[in-house]
Structure formats: structure tokens, C-alpha cells
Coordinates of C-alpha atoms and ligand atoms in Angstrom, one line a residue:
X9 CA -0.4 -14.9 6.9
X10 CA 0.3 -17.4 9.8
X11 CA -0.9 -16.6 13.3
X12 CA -2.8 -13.5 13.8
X13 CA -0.7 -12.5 16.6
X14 CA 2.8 -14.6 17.5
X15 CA 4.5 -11.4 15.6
X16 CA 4.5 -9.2 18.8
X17 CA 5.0 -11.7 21.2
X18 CA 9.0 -12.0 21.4
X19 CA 8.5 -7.7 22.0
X20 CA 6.3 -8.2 24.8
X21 CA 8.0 -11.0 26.2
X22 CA 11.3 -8.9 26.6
X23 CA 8.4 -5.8 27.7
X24 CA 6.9 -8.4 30.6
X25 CA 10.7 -9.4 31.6
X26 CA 11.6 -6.2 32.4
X27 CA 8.6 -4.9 34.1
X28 CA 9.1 -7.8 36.6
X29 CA 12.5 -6.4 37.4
X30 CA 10.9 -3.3 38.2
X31 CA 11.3 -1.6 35.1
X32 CA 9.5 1.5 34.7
X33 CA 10.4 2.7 31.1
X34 CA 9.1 -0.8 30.4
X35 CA 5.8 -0.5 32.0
X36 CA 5.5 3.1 30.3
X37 CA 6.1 1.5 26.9
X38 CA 3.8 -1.4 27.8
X39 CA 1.1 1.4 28.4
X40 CA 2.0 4.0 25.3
X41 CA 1.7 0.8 23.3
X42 CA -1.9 -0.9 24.8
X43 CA -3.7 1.9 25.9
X44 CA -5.3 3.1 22.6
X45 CA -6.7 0.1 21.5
X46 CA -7.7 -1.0 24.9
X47 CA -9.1 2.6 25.5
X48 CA -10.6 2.3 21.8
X49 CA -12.5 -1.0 23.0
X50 CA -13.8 -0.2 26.5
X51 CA -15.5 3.4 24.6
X52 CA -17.5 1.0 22.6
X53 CA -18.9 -0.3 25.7
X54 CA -18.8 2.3 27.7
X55 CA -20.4 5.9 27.4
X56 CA -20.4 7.3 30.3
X57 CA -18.1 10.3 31.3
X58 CA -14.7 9.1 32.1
X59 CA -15.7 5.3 32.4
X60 CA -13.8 3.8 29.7
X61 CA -10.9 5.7 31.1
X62 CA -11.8 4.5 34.5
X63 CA -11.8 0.9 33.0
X64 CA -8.7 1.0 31.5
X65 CA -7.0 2.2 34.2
X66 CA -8.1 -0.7 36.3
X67 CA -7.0 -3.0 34.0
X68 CA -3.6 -2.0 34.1
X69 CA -3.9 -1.9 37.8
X70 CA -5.1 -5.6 38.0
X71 CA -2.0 -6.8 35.2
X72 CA 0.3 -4.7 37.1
X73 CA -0.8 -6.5 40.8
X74 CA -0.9 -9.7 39.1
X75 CA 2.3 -10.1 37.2
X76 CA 3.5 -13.2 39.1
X77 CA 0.4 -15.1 37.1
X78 CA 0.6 -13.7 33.7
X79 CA 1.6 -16.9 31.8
X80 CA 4.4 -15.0 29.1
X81 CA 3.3 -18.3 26.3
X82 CA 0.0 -16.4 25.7
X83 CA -0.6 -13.2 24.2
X84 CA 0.1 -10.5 26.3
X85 CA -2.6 -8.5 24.4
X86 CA -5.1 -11.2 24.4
X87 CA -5.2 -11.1 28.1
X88 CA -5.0 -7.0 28.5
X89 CA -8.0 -7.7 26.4
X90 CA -9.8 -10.6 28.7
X91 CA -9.0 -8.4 31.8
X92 CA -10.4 -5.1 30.5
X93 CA -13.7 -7.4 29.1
X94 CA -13.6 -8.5 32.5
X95 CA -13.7 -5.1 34.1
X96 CA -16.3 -3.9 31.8
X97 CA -18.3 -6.2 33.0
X98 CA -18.2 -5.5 36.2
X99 CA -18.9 -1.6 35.2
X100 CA -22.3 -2.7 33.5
X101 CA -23.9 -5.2 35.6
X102 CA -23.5 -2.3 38.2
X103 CA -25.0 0.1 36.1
X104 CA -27.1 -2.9 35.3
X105 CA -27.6 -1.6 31.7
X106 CA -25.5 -4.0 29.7
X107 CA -28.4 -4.3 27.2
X108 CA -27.9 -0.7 26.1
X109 CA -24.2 -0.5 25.5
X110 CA -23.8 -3.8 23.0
X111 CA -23.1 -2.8 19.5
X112 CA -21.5 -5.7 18.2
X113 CA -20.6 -9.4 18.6
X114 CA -18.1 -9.6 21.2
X115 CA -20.1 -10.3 24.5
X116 CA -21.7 -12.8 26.3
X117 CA -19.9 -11.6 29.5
X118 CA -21.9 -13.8 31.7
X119 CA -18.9 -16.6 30.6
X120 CA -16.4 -15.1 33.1
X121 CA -13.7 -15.9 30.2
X122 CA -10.4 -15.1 32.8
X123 CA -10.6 -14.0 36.7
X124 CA -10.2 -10.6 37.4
X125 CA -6.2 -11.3 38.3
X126 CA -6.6 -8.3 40.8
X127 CA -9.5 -10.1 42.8
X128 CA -8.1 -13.7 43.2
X129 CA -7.4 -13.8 46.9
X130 CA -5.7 -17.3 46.6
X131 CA -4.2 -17.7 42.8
X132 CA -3.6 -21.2 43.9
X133 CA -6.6 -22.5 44.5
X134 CA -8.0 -20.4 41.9
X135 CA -5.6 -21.8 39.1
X136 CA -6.5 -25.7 40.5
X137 CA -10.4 -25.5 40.1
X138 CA -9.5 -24.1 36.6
X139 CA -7.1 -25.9 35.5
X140 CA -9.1 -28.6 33.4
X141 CA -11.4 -25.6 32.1
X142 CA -7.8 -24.2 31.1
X143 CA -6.5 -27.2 29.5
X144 CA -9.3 -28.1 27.8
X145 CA -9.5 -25.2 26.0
X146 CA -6.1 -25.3 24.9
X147 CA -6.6 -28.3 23.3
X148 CA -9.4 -26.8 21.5
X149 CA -7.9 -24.1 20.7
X150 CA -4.8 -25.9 19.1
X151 CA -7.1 -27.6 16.9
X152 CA -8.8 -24.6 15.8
X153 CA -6.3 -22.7 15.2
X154 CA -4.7 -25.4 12.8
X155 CA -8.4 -25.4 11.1
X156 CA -8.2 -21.5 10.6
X157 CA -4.4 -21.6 9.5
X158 CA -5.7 -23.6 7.0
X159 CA -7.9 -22.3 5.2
X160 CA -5.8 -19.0 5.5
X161 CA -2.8 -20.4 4.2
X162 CA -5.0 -22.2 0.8
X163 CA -6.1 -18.7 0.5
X164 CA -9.6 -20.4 1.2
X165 CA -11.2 -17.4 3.4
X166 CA -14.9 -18.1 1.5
X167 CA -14.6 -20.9 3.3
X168 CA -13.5 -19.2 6.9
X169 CA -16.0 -16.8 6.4
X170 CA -18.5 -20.1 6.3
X171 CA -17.2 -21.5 9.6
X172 CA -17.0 -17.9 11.4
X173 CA -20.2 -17.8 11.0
X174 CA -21.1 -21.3 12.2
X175 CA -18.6 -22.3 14.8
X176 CA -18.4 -18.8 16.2
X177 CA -21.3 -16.9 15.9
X178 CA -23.4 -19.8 16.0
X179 CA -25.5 -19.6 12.7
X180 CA -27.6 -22.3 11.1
X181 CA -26.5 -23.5 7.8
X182 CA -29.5 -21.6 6.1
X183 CA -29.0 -18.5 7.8
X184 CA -25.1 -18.5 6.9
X185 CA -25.8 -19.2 3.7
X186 CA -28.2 -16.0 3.6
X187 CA -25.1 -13.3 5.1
X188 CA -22.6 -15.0 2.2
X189 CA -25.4 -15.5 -0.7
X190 CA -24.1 -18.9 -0.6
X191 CA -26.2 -22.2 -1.7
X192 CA -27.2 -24.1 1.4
X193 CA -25.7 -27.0 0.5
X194 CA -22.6 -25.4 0.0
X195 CA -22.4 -24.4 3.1
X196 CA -23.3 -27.5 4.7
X197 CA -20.4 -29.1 2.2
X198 CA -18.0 -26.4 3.9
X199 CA -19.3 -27.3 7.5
X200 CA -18.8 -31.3 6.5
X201 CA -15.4 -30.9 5.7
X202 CA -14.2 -28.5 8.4
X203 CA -15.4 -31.2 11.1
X204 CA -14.0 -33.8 9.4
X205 CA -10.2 -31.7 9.4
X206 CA -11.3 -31.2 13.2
X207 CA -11.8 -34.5 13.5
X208 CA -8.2 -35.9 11.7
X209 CA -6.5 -32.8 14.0
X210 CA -8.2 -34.5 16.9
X211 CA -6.6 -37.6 16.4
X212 CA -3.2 -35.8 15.9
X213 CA -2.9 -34.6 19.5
X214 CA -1.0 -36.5 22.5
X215 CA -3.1 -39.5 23.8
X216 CA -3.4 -36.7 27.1
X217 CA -5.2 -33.8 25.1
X218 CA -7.3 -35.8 22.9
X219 CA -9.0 -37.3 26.1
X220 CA -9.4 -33.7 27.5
X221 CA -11.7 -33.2 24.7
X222 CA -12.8 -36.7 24.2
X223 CA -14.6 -36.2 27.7
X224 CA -18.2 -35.3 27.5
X225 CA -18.2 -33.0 30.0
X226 CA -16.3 -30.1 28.5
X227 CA -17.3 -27.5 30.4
X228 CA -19.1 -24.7 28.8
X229 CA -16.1 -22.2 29.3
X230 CA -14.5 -24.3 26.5
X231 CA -17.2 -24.2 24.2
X232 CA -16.0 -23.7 20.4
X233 CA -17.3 -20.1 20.6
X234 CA -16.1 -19.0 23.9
X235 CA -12.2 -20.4 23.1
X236 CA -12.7 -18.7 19.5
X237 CA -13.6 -15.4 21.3
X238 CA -11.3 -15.7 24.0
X239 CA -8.2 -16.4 21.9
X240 CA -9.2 -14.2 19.4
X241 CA -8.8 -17.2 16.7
X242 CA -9.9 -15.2 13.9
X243 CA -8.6 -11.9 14.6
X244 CA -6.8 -9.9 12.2
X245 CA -2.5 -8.7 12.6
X246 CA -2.1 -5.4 13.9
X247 CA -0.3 -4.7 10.5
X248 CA -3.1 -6.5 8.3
X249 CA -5.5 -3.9 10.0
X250 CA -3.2 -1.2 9.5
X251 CA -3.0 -2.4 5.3
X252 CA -6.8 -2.1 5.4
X253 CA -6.9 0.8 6.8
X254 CA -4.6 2.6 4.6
X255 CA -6.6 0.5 1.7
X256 CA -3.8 -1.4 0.3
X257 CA -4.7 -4.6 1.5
X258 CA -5.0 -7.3 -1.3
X259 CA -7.9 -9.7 -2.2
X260 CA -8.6 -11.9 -1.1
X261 CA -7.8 -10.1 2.4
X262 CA -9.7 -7.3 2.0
X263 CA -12.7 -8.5 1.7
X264 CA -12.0 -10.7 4.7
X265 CA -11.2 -8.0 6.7
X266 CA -14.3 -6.0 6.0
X267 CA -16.1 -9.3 7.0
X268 CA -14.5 -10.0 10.1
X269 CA -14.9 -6.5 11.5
X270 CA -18.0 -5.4 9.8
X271 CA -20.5 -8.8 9.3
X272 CA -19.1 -10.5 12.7
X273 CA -18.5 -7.0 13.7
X274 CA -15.3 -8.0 16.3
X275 CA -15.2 -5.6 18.7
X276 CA -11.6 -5.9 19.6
X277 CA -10.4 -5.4 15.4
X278 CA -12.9 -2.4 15.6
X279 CA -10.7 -0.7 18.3
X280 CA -7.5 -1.8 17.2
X281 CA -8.5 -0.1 14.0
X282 CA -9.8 3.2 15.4
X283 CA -6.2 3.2 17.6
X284 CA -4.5 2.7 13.9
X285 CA -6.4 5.6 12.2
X286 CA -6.4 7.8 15.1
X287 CA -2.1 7.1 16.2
X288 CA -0.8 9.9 14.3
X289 CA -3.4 12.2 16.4
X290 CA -1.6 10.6 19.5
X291 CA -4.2 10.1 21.7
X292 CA -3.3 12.1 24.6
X293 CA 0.0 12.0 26.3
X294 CA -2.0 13.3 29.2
X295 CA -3.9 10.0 29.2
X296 CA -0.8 8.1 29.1
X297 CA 0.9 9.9 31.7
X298 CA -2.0 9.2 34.2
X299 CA -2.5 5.8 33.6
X300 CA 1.4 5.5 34.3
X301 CA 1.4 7.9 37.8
X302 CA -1.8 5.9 39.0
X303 CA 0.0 2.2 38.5
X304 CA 4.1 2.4 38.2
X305 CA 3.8 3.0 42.5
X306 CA 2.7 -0.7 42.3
X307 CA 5.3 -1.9 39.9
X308 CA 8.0 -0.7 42.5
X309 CA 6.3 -1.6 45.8
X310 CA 6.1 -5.4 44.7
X311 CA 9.8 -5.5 44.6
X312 CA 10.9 -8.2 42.4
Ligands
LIG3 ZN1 -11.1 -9.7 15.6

């Protein structure tokens, strides 16, 4: 199945090339497409009247006023997604209630993850301090990513399920072995091999990269978890989703899927689900049309 989510990226590159131009049909498609999902996600977290709403709207805001930083090599959902996390934040340690709202493994906010693009008051000063952080975890990610690709390719997702579990969420071998009914050592077998392909990809990488990680002060932002979460490593296709939500999806997908968004319970597959099941509803042009009127006067007024 290949990367979980290269397939949409030559659309939103064209999407993010026009908006700089000042294209507003753009930034209206790049709104009708994003907001359900992202709306979808920030109602998981929060309840309150009109605060997901609020939420999303800001993000938009902060992409819109920060264009000239988006980086159009990552995924332009990803980062709606690392903003809007980002804002959420922001909502609940005001409300100071964060405790309440999380229903599933996505958080661990206190890792700032991305900036809030909107807030950086010098980008460049901002972008050197993280730069290392930023490169670091590229490297990481590259080699987790070939790890993942895989096991998905050999059709081996037993044995993703296994290192989910470990490398993301952070279980011990026993307790892993308990969520899969798996032996122990079986696990451990999985866990001695995946390290060792880690390993083998290490030594793959340009002399440069390999040090990055070599370093033993990787900073915590570029922990295994956090660049796993962050880059969404694991996360399903849009159009694997919509198979499974129309049922259709074969084995052994399926049952990956139900793993991925039930057992690690991603909160970011759980809304792009409920924007699938719920599309043909079409969420509310009036949504759409005021998250356009409150952010296009931005798109125009930075004139480029
Ligand atoms: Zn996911």
C-alpha cells in the first residue's frame, strides 16, 4: 500500500501554489477539502459550545498567515493537523481541563510537536534553534518509515501491530503480547528483528544523517514516539479508510485498520473516518463559508 499519504500531495502542492498567488478558489477548496476531518478531530477534544469550530478556524488563520514557512515536501495535512493539535492545546491548558477531554492515544501535548506558525514573531530565529530538533527527526523518521513500509509491503501487519504497540505507544513486551494474545517471546522475536532492520537502515543513510542520530543527545522532540505521532507513520490512506468504512477492505487490512483506530485508538484516523461516513451529509456549507469570510481577507492582504 506504499506511503500512507504521498497520494494527495502532488493535489495540495498545485492547492498551496496557487493560494500563494492569491488564489481564492484555491484557498476555498483547501478549506471544503480539510475542514471536516480537522473539525471531526478538534470535537474529539473539544466539547464545549462552538470551540472546536473556534479551533478550527484559527488554524486556518495561523496556515493562512504563515504560508511563506509551510515547507510544500511535507504533508500539507499532517501539518493542518500539528497546527490545529497545537491550538487545542492552547484551548485546554486555558480551560485547564485537559484531563477530561482525552479519549484516545493521540496526546501528550506538553511536546510542543510544531510552533504555532501564527505566533512566531521571528521565523528565523525560530527555524535556527530548531533546526537540529528538525533534522533529527527526519532522519528518524526516514528510517521508520522504511521499517513500517516493510512490514506493509510483506503483508506482515501482525508484526506492525507488534512494533505500534512498542515503539509508539510504548508497551512492554508482556503487556503487548497481552492486547495481541501473542507469546511473549514472540514478541520479543518481533521487537529483535525490527531493531536489527533499524539498525541495517541506520547504516544506509548519508555519513551526515547517521551522525544526527548517532548523537546521544537526541533531543526528546525526536523521540521514536513523538516523530511516529507527529508524521503520522502508521496512519491509514484516506481511501484505505474510506474501503473500511464502506466494509470492503480486504484481510489482512481490515483487521489492521480496526487495530490502528480502535486498540491504538488514533485520534486523527478516528476523524478522518467520521468526515468519510458523514461527507455525503455535507457538513454544513455554512461552516465552510465562515471559515472562508473569516480568513481569505488575509490571503489577499499579504499580497504575494
Ligand atoms: Zn492514524
Amino acid at each position: 500500500m506504499g506511503d500512507a499519504l504521498s497520494d494527495s500531495n502532488n493535489a495540495d502542492q498545485f492547492l498551496v501554489t496557487a493560494i500563494r498567488s492569491g488564489d481564492q478558489r484555491a484557498w476555498r477548496q483547501l478549506i471544503d477539502r480539510y475542514q471536516g476531518r480537522l473539525l471531526a478531530f478538534a470535537r474529539t477534544r473539544l466539547r464545549g459550545p462552538g470551540e472546536a469550530e473556534d479551533a478550527l478556524q484559527e488554524t486556518l488563520l495561523g496556515f493562512v498567515t504563515s504560508l511563506a514557512h509551510f515547507d510544500e515536501s511535507r504533508s500539507l495535512e499532517t501539518y493542518l493537523f500539528a497546527i490545529l493539535r497545537y491550538k487545542i492545546g492552547e484551548v485546554l491548558t486555558k480551560k485547564n481541563r485537559r484531563k477530561e477531554v482525552i479519549t484516545g492515544f493521540d496526546v501528550d501535548d506538553d511536546s510542543p510537536g510544531i510552533p504555532d506558525p501564527a505566533s512566531v514573531e521571528t521565523p528565523s530565529q525560530f527555524a535556527a534553534h530548531h533546526e537540529l530538533t528538525r533534522q533529527q527527526a527526519d532522519a528518524l523518521a526516514i528510517i521508520l518509515r522504511k521499517l513500517i513500509e516493510e512490514f506493509r509491503d510483506r503483508d506482515k501487519l501482525d508484526d506492525l501491530k507488534v512494533i505500534e504497540l512498542l515503539f509508539y505507544v510504548g508497551l512492554r513486551n508482556k503487556e503487548a503480547g497481552e492486547r495481541l494474545g501473542r507469546d511473549e517471546k514472540a514478541i520479543a522475536g518481533v521487537k529483535f528483528r525490527a531493531l536489527n532492520r533499524l539498525r541495517e537502515y541506520l547504516d544506509e543513510l548519508p555519513t551526515e544523517e547517521r551522525n544526527l542520530l548517532g548523537n546521544a543527545s537526541v533531543s526528546s522532540e525526536a523521540t521514536v514516539s513523538h516523530v511516529w505521532r507527529d508524521r503520522r507513520l502508521s496512519c491509514l490512506k484516506r481511501s484505505t479508510l474510506g474501503s473500511h468504512v464502506l466494509g470492503v477492505l480486504d484481510e489482512p487490512w481490515a483487521s489492521y485498520a480496526a487495530f490502528h483506530i480502535e486498540e491504538i485508538g488514533c485520534l486523527m484516523c478516528r476523524a478522518n473516518l467520521e468526515d468519510l461516513s458523514r461527507e455525503s451529509e455535507r457538513i454544513g456549507e455554512d461552516v465552510s463559508d465562515r471559515m472562508f469570510q473569516s480568513s481569505v481577507g488575509f490571503l489577499s492582504r499579504r499580497g504575494n
